[in-house]
Coordinates of C-alpha atoms in Angstrom, one line a residue:
M513 CA -94.6 -124.5 -243.2
H514 CA -94.3 -122.4 -246.4
P515 CA -96.9 -123.1 -249.2
S516 CA -94.2 -124.1 -251.7
D517 CA -92.8 -126.6 -249.2
K518 CA -96.2 -128.0 -248.6
T519 CA -96.8 -128.5 -252.3
A520 CA -93.4 -130.2 -252.8
E521 CA -94.1 -132.5 -249.8
Q522 CA -97.6 -133.5 -251.2
A523 CA -96.0 -134.2 -254.6
S524 CA -93.4 -136.5 -253.1
M525 CA -96.0 -138.5 -251.3
A526 CA -98.4 -139.0 -254.3
P527 CA -98.5 -142.5 -255.9
L528 CA -96.4 -142.9 -259.1
P529 CA -98.4 -143.3 -262.4
P530 CA -98.6 -147.0 -263.5
T531 CA -96.1 -148.2 -266.1
S532 CA -97.1 -150.1 -269.2
P533 CA -96.3 -153.9 -269.4
S534 CA -93.5 -154.6 -271.7
S535 CA -94.3 -156.2 -275.1
P536 CA -92.2 -158.5 -277.1
S537 CA -93.3 -156.6 -280.2
T538 CA -91.0 -154.1 -281.5
T539 CA -93.9 -151.9 -282.6
A540 CA -96.3 -150.1 -280.4
S541 CA -99.5 -148.3 -281.0
P542 CA -99.4 -144.5 -281.1
R543 CA -101.6 -144.4 -278.0
L544 CA -99.1 -146.6 -276.1
L545 CA -96.1 -144.4 -277.1
H546 CA -97.9 -141.2 -276.0
S547 CA -98.7 -142.8 -272.6
S548 CA -95.1 -143.8 -272.0
S549 CA -93.8 -140.3 -272.9
S550 CA -96.3 -138.6 -270.6
S551 CA -95.3 -140.9 -267.6
S552 CA -91.7 -140.2 -268.1
S553 CA -92.3 -136.4 -268.0
E554 CA -94.3 -136.6 -264.8
W555 CA -91.7 -138.7 -263.1
S556 CA -88.9 -136.1 -264.0
A557 CA -91.0 -133.3 -262.5
V558 CA -91.6 -135.2 -259.3
V559 CA -87.9 -136.0 -258.9
Q560 CA -87.0 -132.3 -259.4
R561 CA -89.5 -131.2 -256.8
N562 CA -88.1 -133.8 -254.3
V563 CA -84.6 -132.6 -254.8
K564 CA -85.5 -128.9 -254.3
S565 CA -87.5 -129.8 -251.2
S566 CA -84.5 -131.8 -249.7
L567 CA -82.1 -129.0 -250.4
L568 CA -84.3 -126.4 -248.8
L569 CA -84.8 -128.5 -245.7
L570 CA -81.0 -129.1 -245.5
L571 CA -80.4 -125.3 -245.7
V572 CA -82.9 -124.6 -242.9
L573 CA -81.4 -127.2 -240.6
S574 CA -77.8 -125.9 -241.3
T575 CA -78.9 -122.4 -240.4
V576 CA -80.5 -123.4 -237.2
F577 CA -77.4 -125.4 -236.2
V578 CA -75.0 -122.5 -236.9
F579 CA -77.1 -120.0 -234.9
S580 CA -77.3 -122.4 -231.9
V581 CA -73.5 -122.8 -231.9
L582 CA -73.0 -119.0 -232.0
Y583 CA -75.5 -118.4 -229.2
S584 CA -74.0 -121.0 -226.9
S585 CA -70.5 -119.5 -227.5
H586 CA -71.7 -116.0 -226.7
G587 CA -73.3 -117.1 -223.5
F588 CA -70.2 -118.9 -222.3
G589 CA -68.0 -115.9 -223.1
S590 CA -70.3 -113.6 -221.0
T591 CA -70.2 -116.0 -218.0
A592 CA -66.5 -116.3 -218.1
A593 CA -66.1 -112.5 -218.2
E594 CA -68.4 -112.0 -215.3
E595 CA -66.5 -114.5 -213.2
V596 CA -63.1 -113.0 -214.1
V597 CA -64.0 -109.4 -213.4
E598 CA -66.1 -109.1 -210.3
L599 CA -65.2 -105.7 -208.9
T600 CA -66.8 -103.0 -211.2
R601 CA -68.9 -100.0 -210.8
R602 CA -70.4 -97.5 -213.2
P603 CA -71.3 -93.8 -213.1
L604 CA -74.9 -92.6 -212.6
V605 CA -76.9 -91.0 -215.4
G606 CA -76.9 -87.3 -214.5
D607 CA -74.8 -85.4 -212.1
P608 CA -76.8 -84.1 -209.0
D609 CA -75.6 -82.9 -205.7
V610 CA -77.1 -81.1 -202.7
S611 CA -73.9 -80.2 -200.7
T612 CA -73.3 -76.7 -199.3
R613 CA -69.7 -76.3 -198.8
L614 CA -67.7 -76.2 -195.6
V615 CA -66.1 -73.0 -194.6
P616 CA -62.4 -73.7 -194.9
G617 CA -60.9 -74.9 -191.7
E618 CA -64.2 -75.5 -189.9
E619 CA -64.2 -79.3 -190.4
E620 CA -60.8 -79.5 -188.7
R621 CA -62.0 -77.3 -185.8
A622 CA -65.0 -79.6 -185.3
D623 CA -62.8 -82.8 -185.4
E624 CA -59.9 -81.7 -183.2
P625 CA -61.7 -81.6 -179.8
V626 CA -62.9 -85.1 -180.2
V627 CA -60.1 -86.9 -178.5
V628 CA -60.9 -90.1 -176.5
P629 CA -59.0 -90.3 -173.1
A630 CA -56.1 -92.8 -173.0
E631 CA -56.8 -96.3 -171.8
N632 CA -54.6 -98.9 -170.3
N633 CA -54.2 -100.9 -173.5
V634 CA -53.3 -97.9 -175.6
N635 CA -50.0 -98.1 -177.5
Q636 CA -48.4 -94.7 -177.6
E637 CA -46.4 -95.5 -180.8
Q638 CA -46.2 -92.5 -183.0
S639 CA -46.8 -92.6 -186.7
S640 CA -43.8 -92.3 -188.9
P641 CA -43.5 -88.8 -190.5
A642 CA -41.7 -90.3 -193.6
E643 CA -43.2 -90.3 -197.0
I644 CA -43.0 -92.3 -200.2
S645 CA -41.8 -90.7 -203.4
L646 CA -43.9 -91.1 -206.5
P647 CA -43.4 -90.6 -210.2
S648 CA -44.8 -87.3 -211.6
A649 CA -48.3 -87.6 -213.0
N650 CA -48.7 -84.6 -215.3
S651 CA -52.0 -85.6 -216.7
S652 CA -55.3 -85.7 -214.9
S653 CA -57.4 -86.4 -217.9
P654 CA -60.1 -89.0 -217.7
P655 CA -59.9 -92.3 -219.6
T656 CA -60.2 -92.2 -223.4
P657 CA -63.8 -92.2 -224.6
G658 CA -64.9 -95.8 -225.1
T659 CA -62.8 -97.1 -222.2
A660 CA -64.9 -95.5 -219.4
E661 CA -67.8 -97.3 -217.7
R662 CA -71.2 -97.4 -219.4
T663 CA -74.7 -97.7 -218.1
G664 CA -76.3 -101.2 -217.8
E665 CA -74.3 -103.9 -219.6
Q666 CA -71.1 -102.1 -219.4
S667 CA -67.6 -102.0 -220.7
V668 CA -65.0 -101.0 -218.1
V669 CA -61.6 -100.2 -219.5
G670 CA -62.4 -102.5 -222.4
V671 CA -63.6 -105.5 -220.4
R672 CA -67.2 -106.6 -220.9
V673 CA -68.8 -107.0 -217.5
E674 CA -72.4 -107.6 -216.3
E675 CA -73.2 -106.4 -212.8
R676 CA -75.1 -108.8 -210.6
C677 CA -76.6 -105.8 -208.9
D678 CA -76.0 -102.1 -209.5
M679 CA -76.3 -100.7 -206.0
S680 CA -75.5 -97.1 -207.0
L681 CA -79.0 -96.3 -208.4
G682 CA -82.1 -96.6 -206.3
K683 CA -84.2 -94.9 -203.7
W684 CA -84.8 -95.0 -199.9
V685 CA -87.9 -97.0 -198.9
R686 CA -89.6 -97.5 -195.5
E687 CA -88.1 -100.2 -193.3
P688 CA -90.4 -100.9 -190.4
R689 CA -88.0 -103.3 -188.7
G690 CA -85.5 -100.5 -188.1
P691 CA -81.7 -101.0 -187.9
V692 CA -79.8 -104.1 -187.1
Y693 CA -78.6 -102.5 -183.8
T694 CA -79.5 -99.6 -181.6
N695 CA -77.5 -97.0 -179.7
L696 CA -78.1 -99.3 -176.6
T697 CA -77.0 -102.5 -178.2
C698 CA -73.7 -101.3 -179.6
P699 CA -70.9 -101.7 -177.0
T700 CA -68.3 -99.8 -179.1
L701 CA -70.4 -96.6 -179.8
P702 CA -68.7 -93.6 -178.2
D703 CA -71.0 -91.6 -176.0
F704 CA -70.5 -88.3 -177.7
K705 CA -71.6 -89.9 -181.0
N706 CA -74.9 -91.2 -179.5
C707 CA -77.4 -89.1 -181.5
Q708 CA -80.4 -90.8 -179.9
K709 CA -79.2 -90.1 -176.4
Y710 CA -78.9 -86.4 -177.2
G711 CA -82.4 -86.1 -178.7
K712 CA -82.1 -87.0 -182.4
D713 CA -85.5 -87.8 -183.9
P714 CA -85.7 -91.6 -184.5
G715 CA -87.4 -91.2 -187.9
H716 CA -84.2 -91.5 -189.8
L717 CA -83.7 -95.1 -188.5
F718 CA -86.6 -96.6 -190.5
W719 CA -85.4 -96.5 -194.0
R720 CA -83.4 -98.8 -196.2
W721 CA -81.7 -98.4 -199.6
Q722 CA -83.5 -100.2 -202.5
P723 CA -81.4 -100.4 -205.6
D724 CA -83.2 -100.3 -209.0
G725 CA -83.9 -103.8 -210.3
C726 CA -82.5 -105.8 -207.5
D727 CA -82.2 -106.0 -203.7
L728 CA -79.5 -105.0 -201.2
P729 CA -79.9 -107.7 -198.5
R730 CA -80.1 -106.6 -194.9
F731 CA -76.7 -106.7 -193.2
S732 CA -75.9 -110.1 -191.6
P733 CA -73.2 -109.9 -189.0
E734 CA -72.7 -113.7 -189.0
R735 CA -72.3 -113.8 -192.8
F736 CA -69.8 -110.9 -192.8
L737 CA -67.7 -112.6 -190.2
A738 CA -67.8 -115.8 -192.1
V739 CA -66.6 -114.1 -195.3
V740 CA -63.7 -112.3 -193.6
R741 CA -62.6 -115.1 -191.3
G742 CA -58.8 -115.0 -190.9
K743 CA -58.6 -111.7 -192.9
R744 CA -57.5 -108.1 -192.2
L745 CA -59.5 -105.1 -193.4
A746 CA -58.6 -101.4 -193.0
F747 CA -60.6 -98.2 -193.6
I748 CA -58.2 -95.6 -194.9
G749 CA -59.2 -92.0 -194.9
D750 CA -60.5 -89.2 -192.7
S751 CA -63.2 -89.0 -190.0
L752 CA -65.8 -90.4 -192.5
A753 CA -63.7 -93.5 -192.9
R754 CA -63.7 -93.7 -189.1
N755 CA -67.5 -93.3 -189.3
Q756 CA -67.7 -96.4 -191.5
M757 CA -65.5 -98.4 -189.2
D758 CA -67.6 -97.4 -186.1
S759 CA -70.7 -98.5 -188.0
L760 CA -69.1 -101.9 -188.9
L761 CA -68.0 -102.4 -185.3
C762 CA -71.6 -101.9 -184.1
L763 CA -73.0 -104.2 -186.8
L764 CA -70.5 -107.0 -186.1
S765 CA -70.7 -106.7 -182.3
Q766 CA -74.2 -108.1 -182.6
A767 CA -72.6 -111.5 -183.4
E768 CA -69.2 -111.2 -181.6
T769 CA -67.7 -108.6 -179.2
P770 CA -64.4 -107.3 -180.5
T771 CA -61.2 -106.7 -178.6
D772 CA -59.7 -103.3 -178.6
V773 CA -56.0 -104.0 -179.6
Y774 CA -54.4 -100.6 -180.5
R775 CA -55.0 -96.9 -180.5
D776 CA -52.5 -94.1 -181.1
A777 CA -52.2 -91.0 -179.0
L778 CA -54.7 -89.0 -181.2
D779 CA -57.1 -92.0 -181.7
R780 CA -56.6 -91.8 -185.4
F781 CA -55.1 -95.3 -185.9
R782 CA -57.2 -98.1 -184.4
T783 CA -57.1 -101.9 -184.4
W784 CA -59.8 -104.2 -183.3
H785 CA -59.8 -108.0 -183.3
F786 CA -62.7 -110.6 -183.4
P787 CA -60.9 -113.6 -181.9
A788 CA -63.6 -116.2 -182.7
H789 CA -63.2 -115.4 -186.4
D790 CA -59.6 -114.3 -186.3
F791 CA -60.7 -111.1 -188.1
T792 CA -58.8 -107.8 -187.7
L793 CA -60.4 -104.5 -188.4
M794 CA -58.4 -101.3 -188.6
A795 CA -58.7 -97.5 -189.2
M796 CA -55.8 -95.6 -190.8
W797 CA -56.0 -91.8 -190.8
T798 CA -55.1 -89.7 -193.8
E799 CA -56.6 -86.4 -194.9
F800 CA -55.2 -86.3 -198.4
Y801 CA -53.3 -89.7 -198.9
A802 CA -50.4 -87.4 -200.0
H803 CA -47.8 -86.0 -197.7
A804 CA -49.2 -82.8 -196.4
V805 CA -48.1 -80.3 -193.7
P806 CA -50.0 -77.3 -192.3
V807 CA -49.2 -73.9 -193.6
L808 CA -47.9 -71.7 -190.7
D809 CA -49.0 -68.1 -190.1
A810 CA -46.7 -65.2 -189.4
G811 CA -46.4 -66.3 -185.8
G812 CA -45.4 -69.8 -186.7
K813 CA -48.8 -71.3 -185.7
P814 CA -50.5 -73.9 -188.0
T815 CA -53.4 -72.6 -190.1
A816 CA -56.3 -74.5 -191.6
S817 CA -54.5 -74.6 -194.9
F818 CA -52.0 -77.4 -196.1
D819 CA -49.1 -77.8 -198.4
I820 CA -50.0 -81.0 -200.3
H821 CA -47.2 -82.8 -202.1
L822 CA -48.8 -84.5 -205.1
D823 CA -45.7 -86.6 -205.8
R824 CA -45.3 -88.0 -202.3
L825 CA -47.6 -90.2 -200.2
S826 CA -47.6 -90.2 -196.4
A827 CA -46.0 -93.4 -194.9
N828 CA -48.5 -93.1 -192.0
W829 CA -50.9 -95.3 -193.9
T830 CA -48.8 -96.8 -196.7
S831 CA -46.4 -98.4 -194.2
R832 CA -49.4 -100.2 -192.7
L833 CA -50.6 -101.8 -196.0
P834 CA -48.6 -105.0 -195.8
G835 CA -50.6 -107.8 -194.3
L836 CA -54.0 -106.4 -195.4
D837 CA -56.5 -108.5 -197.4
Y838 CA -59.0 -105.7 -198.0
A839 CA -58.6 -101.9 -198.0
V840 CA -61.4 -99.4 -198.2
I841 CA -60.2 -95.9 -199.1
S842 CA -62.3 -92.7 -199.1
G843 CA -62.0 -88.9 -198.8
G844 CA -62.4 -85.6 -200.5
N845 CA -63.9 -83.2 -197.8
W846 CA -60.5 -81.8 -196.7
F847 CA -59.9 -80.4 -200.1
F848 CA -62.6 -77.7 -199.7
R849 CA -60.3 -75.4 -197.7
V850 CA -57.5 -73.3 -199.1
N851 CA -54.7 -75.7 -199.9
Y852 CA -51.5 -75.4 -201.9
L853 CA -50.3 -78.0 -204.3
W854 CA -46.6 -79.0 -204.6
E855 CA -44.7 -81.1 -207.1
G856 CA -41.0 -81.5 -207.7
G857 CA -40.2 -79.4 -204.6
R858 CA -42.1 -76.3 -205.7
R859 CA -45.6 -74.9 -205.6
V860 CA -47.5 -75.7 -208.8
G861 CA -50.9 -74.3 -208.0
C862 CA -53.6 -74.2 -205.3
V863 CA -57.1 -75.0 -204.4
N864 CA -59.7 -72.3 -203.5
C865 CA -57.0 -69.6 -203.3
R866 CA -57.1 -66.1 -204.8
E867 CA -53.5 -65.3 -205.0
A868 CA -51.7 -63.5 -207.9
N869 CA -49.4 -65.6 -210.0
L870 CA -50.8 -68.9 -208.5
T871 CA -53.2 -71.0 -210.6
N872 CA -56.3 -72.3 -208.8
L873 CA -56.3 -75.9 -210.2
G874 CA -59.6 -76.9 -208.6
I875 CA -60.7 -79.5 -206.1
A876 CA -61.5 -82.2 -208.7
Y877 CA -57.9 -81.9 -210.1
A878 CA -56.4 -82.3 -206.6
V879 CA -58.7 -85.2 -205.7
R880 CA -57.9 -87.0 -209.0
R881 CA -54.2 -86.7 -208.5
V882 CA -54.1 -88.0 -204.9
V883 CA -56.5 -90.9 -205.7
R884 CA -54.4 -91.9 -208.6
A885 CA -51.2 -91.8 -206.5
A886 CA -52.8 -93.8 -203.8
L887 CA -54.1 -96.5 -206.1
E888 CA -50.7 -96.8 -207.9
A889 CA -49.0 -97.2 -204.6
I890 CA -51.3 -100.0 -203.6
A891 CA -50.9 -101.7 -207.0
R892 CA -47.1 -101.8 -206.7
C893 CA -46.8 -102.3 -202.9
R894 CA -44.0 -104.9 -202.7
G895 CA -44.8 -106.1 -199.2
C896 CA -48.5 -106.4 -199.7
K897 CA -50.4 -109.6 -200.4
P898 CA -50.8 -110.5 -204.1
G899 CA -54.6 -110.8 -203.7
L900 CA -55.1 -107.5 -201.9
A901 CA -58.6 -106.1 -202.9
T902 CA -59.1 -102.3 -202.7
F903 CA -62.5 -100.6 -202.7
L904 CA -62.9 -96.8 -203.1
R905 CA -66.0 -95.5 -201.4
T906 CA -67.2 -92.5 -203.4
Y907 CA -67.6 -88.9 -202.1
T908 CA -70.4 -88.1 -199.7
P909 CA -71.7 -84.5 -199.2
D910 CA -72.7 -82.5 -196.2
H911 CA -76.2 -81.1 -195.8
F912 CA -75.7 -77.8 -194.1
E913 CA -78.5 -75.3 -194.6
H914 CA -78.4 -71.6 -194.0
G915 CA -74.8 -71.6 -192.7
S916 CA -72.0 -74.0 -191.7
W917 CA -70.4 -75.5 -188.6
F918 CA -70.1 -72.4 -186.4
S919 CA -72.3 -70.0 -188.3
G920 CA -75.8 -71.2 -187.6
G921 CA -75.9 -74.0 -190.2
Y922 CA -78.3 -76.8 -189.5
C923 CA -79.7 -80.1 -190.9
N924 CA -83.1 -80.7 -189.2
R925 CA -84.8 -82.7 -191.9
T926 CA -86.8 -85.7 -190.7
R927 CA -87.0 -87.8 -193.8
P928 CA -84.9 -88.5 -197.0
L929 CA -85.0 -86.0 -199.8
E930 CA -86.9 -86.7 -202.9
E931 CA -84.9 -87.1 -206.1
G932 CA -86.3 -83.8 -207.5
E933 CA -84.8 -82.0 -204.5
V934 CA -81.3 -83.0 -205.4
S935 CA -79.3 -80.4 -207.4
S936 CA -77.6 -81.4 -210.6
G937 CA -74.8 -78.8 -210.7
S938 CA -72.7 -79.3 -207.6
I939 CA -69.0 -80.3 -207.5
G940 CA -69.8 -83.5 -205.6
W941 CA -70.6 -85.3 -208.8
E942 CA -67.4 -84.2 -210.4
L943 CA -65.4 -85.6 -207.5
R944 CA -67.3 -88.9 -207.7
R945 CA -66.6 -89.1 -211.4
A946 CA -62.9 -88.5 -210.9
Q947 CA -62.7 -91.2 -208.3
I948 CA -64.5 -93.8 -210.4
E949 CA -62.4 -93.0 -213.4
E950 CA -59.2 -93.4 -211.4
V951 CA -60.4 -96.8 -210.2
A952 CA -61.0 -97.8 -213.8
R953 CA -57.5 -96.6 -214.7
A954 CA -56.0 -98.7 -211.8
R955 CA -58.0 -101.8 -212.9
E956 CA -56.8 -101.4 -216.5
A957 CA -53.2 -101.2 -215.3
A958 CA -53.6 -104.2 -213.1
A959 CA -55.1 -106.2 -215.9
S960 CA -52.3 -105.3 -218.4
A961 CA -49.7 -106.2 -215.8
A962 CA -51.4 -109.6 -215.2
G963 CA -51.5 -108.8 -211.5
S964 CA -53.9 -110.4 -209.0
R965 CA -54.7 -107.2 -207.1
R966 CA -58.2 -106.0 -207.5
F967 CA -59.9 -102.6 -207.5
G968 CA -63.6 -101.8 -207.0
V969 CA -66.0 -99.0 -206.1
L970 CA -68.5 -98.6 -203.3
D971 CA -70.7 -96.0 -205.1
V972 CA -72.7 -94.4 -202.3
T973 CA -72.9 -90.8 -203.6
K974 CA -76.5 -90.7 -204.8
A975 CA -77.8 -92.6 -201.8
M976 CA -76.1 -90.2 -199.4
M977 CA -77.1 -87.1 -201.2
L978 CA -80.7 -88.0 -200.4
R979 CA -80.1 -88.5 -196.7
A980 CA -80.2 -84.9 -195.4
D981 CA -81.9 -86.3 -192.3
G982 CA -79.1 -88.6 -191.2
H983 CA -76.6 -86.2 -189.6
P984 CA -76.1 -85.5 -185.9
G985 CA -76.8 -81.8 -186.3
G986 CA -76.7 -80.5 -182.7
H987 CA -77.5 -83.9 -181.2
Y988 CA -74.2 -84.8 -179.5
D989 CA -72.3 -84.2 -176.3
K990 CA -71.5 -80.5 -176.3
R991 CA -68.5 -81.2 -174.0
W992 CA -66.6 -82.3 -177.1
V993 CA -67.5 -79.5 -179.5
R994 CA -69.3 -76.4 -178.4
N995 CA -71.5 -74.1 -180.5
A996 CA -71.3 -76.2 -183.6
S997 CA -73.7 -78.2 -185.9
D998 CA -72.4 -81.4 -187.5
C999 CA -74.1 -81.9 -190.9
L1000 CA -71.2 -83.9 -192.4
H1001 CA -70.8 -87.1 -190.3
W1002 CA -73.6 -89.6 -189.8
C1003 CA -75.5 -90.8 -186.8
L1004 CA -75.1 -94.4 -185.7
P1005 CA -77.2 -96.3 -186.3
G1006 CA -78.2 -94.5 -189.5
P1007 CA -77.7 -94.3 -193.3
V1008 CA -74.0 -95.0 -193.0
D1009 CA -74.8 -98.6 -192.2
M1010 CA -75.8 -99.0 -195.8
W1011 CA -72.1 -98.6 -196.8
N1012 CA -71.3 -101.8 -195.0
E1013 CA -74.2 -103.6 -196.5
M1014 CA -72.7 -102.7 -199.9
L1015 CA -69.3 -103.7 -198.7
L1016 CA -70.5 -107.1 -197.6
Q1017 CA -72.0 -107.7 -201.1
R1018 CA -68.7 -106.9 -202.7
L1019 CA -66.7 -109.0 -200.4
A1020 CA -69.0 -112.0 -200.8
Q1021 CA -68.5 -111.8 -204.6
I1022 CA -64.7 -112.3 -204.3
S1023 CA -64.6 -114.4 -201.1
P1024 CA -67.8 -116.5 -201.0
A1025 CA -68.9 -118.0 -197.8
P1026 CA -72.0 -120.1 -197.0
L1027 CA -75.1 -118.1 -196.2
V1028 CA -75.8 -117.9 -192.5
R1029 CA -79.4 -117.8 -191.4

């Protein structure tokens, strides 16, 4: 209590001075008159002090009440915002990368021989060569400053959101239990992708991703299947999207063995079904999202380069969107070769070319444009479910050292890199930034249109930059690809399983299911 308040309180509690008895006489002695005047003055002072004390106390109580109301309103607003916007990511602080680039065309040469022989249940249906026309998108500029995502308590396209767990920042720590499955317990793991069978050091299996400030729970096959019961999920992208689907198949097969439903002639479109949970899992192949055709050489044979039409999307994957509940899109690695960009029926530039009178627009520009087009197509897909949730998995680098696929490159690390070993100047961070900004753009458009489709990010870039030890390298069946080293794809089991741990956390936020022990 303040000293002045204490003095006022003591004064108000003191006994009043005694009053003089009345006298019938109209005259009073001078002494009596003086006593009466003194008592009156003291009483007035006491009253004034009591009034001041009461007013001060009322002011303090009013202030406390007002602040309590404001605090309660603020807390309610934060909770409501968190519940309304659940799919949000943010960029990392800094911009490191450790990728050494692919020689243009070598990724394709490494992928092409990997063709699984046909099986009895294979549907030989061919993908439609048609494409979807898109409006021109002349600008590839990022969102206006102030609308992009911020670190920590963030503002994503103007919406205040608090992340329950930021899984993009963290480190790899020892995991003595090892993976959820092994190369021997996964019934769907192709033999040529069995790194352990072909001599891969098992040290890469005993690590887990530990986000800063929170935990990423170990993958639970039972919980994932409970969350996606009755749903359809597709991985849309290139061979790394297939890598993630293969990982999820291995993880879920620990709880239920899936049924192989469909495979196209090139094994690029796959469908699996988990009958006990009525869950359908699919892979949809697309190198660029956009309609692209190989550039022919003088003899009419396809080269490693492509003509990419930025204003048209391939119907090979867009025609399969209806019926999906969840879509996970990814990509970026195919843009590192020499490619030509088309719009409005003419060449408008290139990527990685050195031709006169043709502008090299850069990899990040091309990636931004096709990601934007893909997200816009999903947002306005007329035949798609209103609640379709789309996640973009961010770019992941290769870890070739001293060469590339067919030129002596290797990746023989036996433990994750330290953060100080990760470079800060590579293009990988620029691609990741473009992807995240385009998701923010799509989310803003969906919010302004009052749509129910949701967009989110699986930000795995930093985590995978550190895992130079997780690639097959030369540890695979050489009958599929000879004289090559694979430092782009990921061993199973391996670091790629973390992508599906992150996916489970995101799905559980929008489609809660009881925890399964």
